Amino acid sequence: MKLHSTETKQYQTVTAYDEDGVELNAIRFTDSLLVLPESEPVAWPVTSFEALTTEHFAQIDATAPDVVILGTGERQRFVHPKLTTVLTARRIGVECMDNQAACRTYNILMAEGRKVALALIIPPKA
């Protein structure tokens, strides 16, 4: 799905997404990644929802977001609270949703000026 452009070009904006990846400012990504509005996207070494560990959430915590939007792939899944304790201890909310909803929600929160982190799980293609 293509999204309409807005006046947020100085920020990392999701400009398109599908089941195989995501575009940020018209640059295509097909691997899991972390996205924050004012930083370049970084690789996130998660190959599947089942592979999530506390270390993955510690990597997110290092970016000091106010809220985390976790894209869990093609369908919404909920992460076990034990994995996110590093975030919840600092009162950082984690919202789980499928990747398409995560991309839309990230764009809305980013446009509102929130310090939001988008963590997308994009499984490798076989």
CSV table of C-alpha atoms in Angstrom, one decimal:
chain,number,residue,atom,x,y,z
A,1,MET,CA,0.0,0.0,0.0
A,2,LYS,CA,1.3,3.5,-0.9
A,3,LEU,CA,0.7,6.3,1.6
A,4,HIS,CA,0.3,10.0,0.9
A,5,SER,CA,3.2,12.2,1.6
A,6,THR,CA,3.1,14.9,4.3
A,7,GLU,CA,5.3,17.7,5.5
A,8,THR,CA,7.5,15.3,7.6
A,9,LYS,CA,10.3,14.8,5.1
A,10,GLN,CA,13.0,15.6,7.7
A,11,TYR,CA,11.8,12.6,9.7
A,12,GLN,CA,11.8,8.8,9.1
A,13,THR,CA,8.3,8.4,7.6
A,14,VAL,CA,6.8,5.1,6.4
A,15,THR,CA,5.9,5.8,2.8
A,16,ALA,CA,4.8,2.3,1.8
A,17,TYR,CA,4.5,-1.2,3.2
A,18,ASP,CA,3.5,-4.7,2.1
A,19,GLU,CA,3.9,-8.2,3.4
A,20,ASP,CA,7.6,-8.4,2.3
A,21,GLY,CA,8.9,-5.1,3.7
A,22,VAL,CA,8.5,-1.4,4.3
A,23,GLU,CA,9.6,1.8,2.6
A,24,LEU,CA,11.0,4.7,4.7
A,25,ASN,CA,11.2,8.0,2.8
A,26,ALA,CA,10.9,5.9,-0.4
A,27,ILE,CA,13.8,3.6,0.6
A,28,ARG,CA,12.9,-0.1,0.7
A,29,PHE,CA,13.8,-2.4,3.7
A,30,THR,CA,13.2,-6.1,3.7
A,31,ASP,CA,14.7,-7.0,7.1
A,32,SER,CA,13.6,-6.4,10.7
A,33,LEU,CA,14.5,-2.9,11.8
A,34,LEU,CA,14.1,-0.2,14.4
A,35,VAL,CA,12.9,3.2,13.3
A,36,LEU,CA,12.8,6.5,15.3
A,37,PRO,CA,11.6,9.8,13.8
A,38,GLU,CA,14.9,11.7,13.9
A,39,SER,CA,17.5,8.8,13.4
A,40,GLU,CA,18.5,6.6,10.5
A,41,PRO,CA,16.8,3.2,10.8
A,42,VAL,CA,18.9,0.5,12.3
A,43,ALA,CA,19.0,-3.3,11.7
A,44,TRP,CA,17.2,-5.2,14.4
A,45,PRO,CA,18.4,-8.8,14.5
A,46,VAL,CA,15.0,-10.5,14.9
A,47,THR,CA,14.1,-13.2,12.4
A,48,SER,CA,10.7,-14.1,13.8
A,49,PHE,CA,8.3,-13.3,16.7
A,50,GLU,CA,9.3,-16.6,18.4
A,51,ALA,CA,12.9,-15.4,18.4
A,52,LEU,CA,12.3,-12.3,20.5
A,53,THR,CA,14.5,-12.0,23.6
A,54,THR,CA,15.1,-9.5,26.4
A,55,GLU,CA,18.2,-8.3,24.5
A,56,HIS,CA,16.1,-7.2,21.6
A,57,PHE,CA,14.0,-5.0,23.9
A,58,ALA,CA,17.2,-3.7,25.6
A,59,GLN,CA,18.3,-2.5,22.2
A,60,ILE,CA,15.0,-0.6,21.9
A,61,ASP,CA,15.4,0.8,25.4
A,62,ALA,CA,18.8,2.2,24.4
A,63,THR,CA,17.0,4.6,22.0
A,64,ALA,CA,15.0,6.0,25.0
A,65,PRO,CA,11.6,6.2,23.3
A,66,ASP,CA,8.3,7.3,25.0
A,67,VAL,CA,6.4,4.5,23.4
A,68,VAL,CA,7.2,1.4,21.3
A,69,ILE,CA,5.1,0.2,18.4
A,70,LEU,CA,6.0,-3.5,17.9
A,71,GLY,CA,5.0,-4.8,14.5
A,72,THR,CA,4.7,-8.6,14.9
A,73,GLY,CA,4.5,-9.6,11.3
A,74,GLU,CA,1.5,-10.4,9.2
A,75,ARG,CA,-0.8,-10.9,12.2
A,76,GLN,CA,-1.1,-9.3,15.6
A,77,ARG,CA,0.6,-11.2,18.4
A,78,PHE,CA,1.3,-10.2,22.0
A,79,VAL,CA,4.7,-10.4,23.6
A,80,HIS,CA,5.2,-11.9,27.0
A,81,PRO,CA,5.6,-9.3,29.7
A,82,LYS,CA,8.8,-10.9,30.9
A,83,LEU,CA,10.5,-9.8,27.6
A,84,THR,CA,9.6,-6.1,28.0
A,85,THR,CA,10.5,-5.6,31.7
A,86,VAL,CA,13.4,-3.3,30.8
A,87,LEU,CA,10.9,-1.0,29.1
A,88,THR,CA,8.0,-1.3,31.5
A,89,ALA,CA,10.3,-0.6,34.4
A,90,ARG,CA,11.0,2.8,32.8
A,91,ARG,CA,7.3,3.4,32.1
A,92,ILE,CA,7.7,2.9,28.3
A,93,GLY,CA,4.6,1.5,26.7
A,94,VAL,CA,4.7,-1.3,24.2
A,95,GLU,CA,1.9,-1.7,21.8
A,96,CYS,CA,1.7,-4.9,19.7
A,97,MET,CA,0.0,-4.9,16.3
A,98,ASP,CA,0.5,-6.4,12.8
A,99,ASN,CA,3.1,-4.6,10.7
A,100,GLN,CA,0.6,-2.7,8.6
A,101,ALA,CA,-1.2,-1.3,11.6
A,102,ALA,CA,2.2,-0.6,13.2
A,103,CYS,CA,3.4,1.5,10.3
A,104,ARG,CA,0.2,3.6,10.2
A,105,THR,CA,0.3,4.1,14.0
A,106,TYR,CA,3.9,5.1,13.9
A,107,ASN,CA,3.3,7.7,11.2
A,108,ILE,CA,0.5,9.2,13.3
A,109,LEU,CA,2.5,9.4,16.5
A,110,MET,CA,5.6,10.6,14.7
A,111,ALA,CA,3.6,13.4,13.0
A,112,GLU,CA,2.3,14.4,16.5
A,113,GLY,CA,5.9,14.9,17.6
A,114,ARG,CA,6.0,11.9,19.9
A,115,LYS,CA,9.3,10.1,20.5
A,116,VAL,CA,8.0,6.8,19.2
A,117,ALA,CA,10.0,3.7,18.2
A,118,LEU,CA,8.8,1.4,15.5
A,119,ALA,CA,10.2,-2.1,15.9
A,120,LEU,CA,9.2,-4.2,12.9
A,121,ILE,CA,9.7,-7.9,12.6
A,122,ILE,CA,10.1,-8.7,8.9
A,123,PRO,CA,10.9,-12.4,8.6
A,124,PRO,CA,13.5,-13.4,5.9
A,125,LYS,CA,12.0,-14.9,2.8
A,126,ALA,CA,12.8,-18.5,2.1
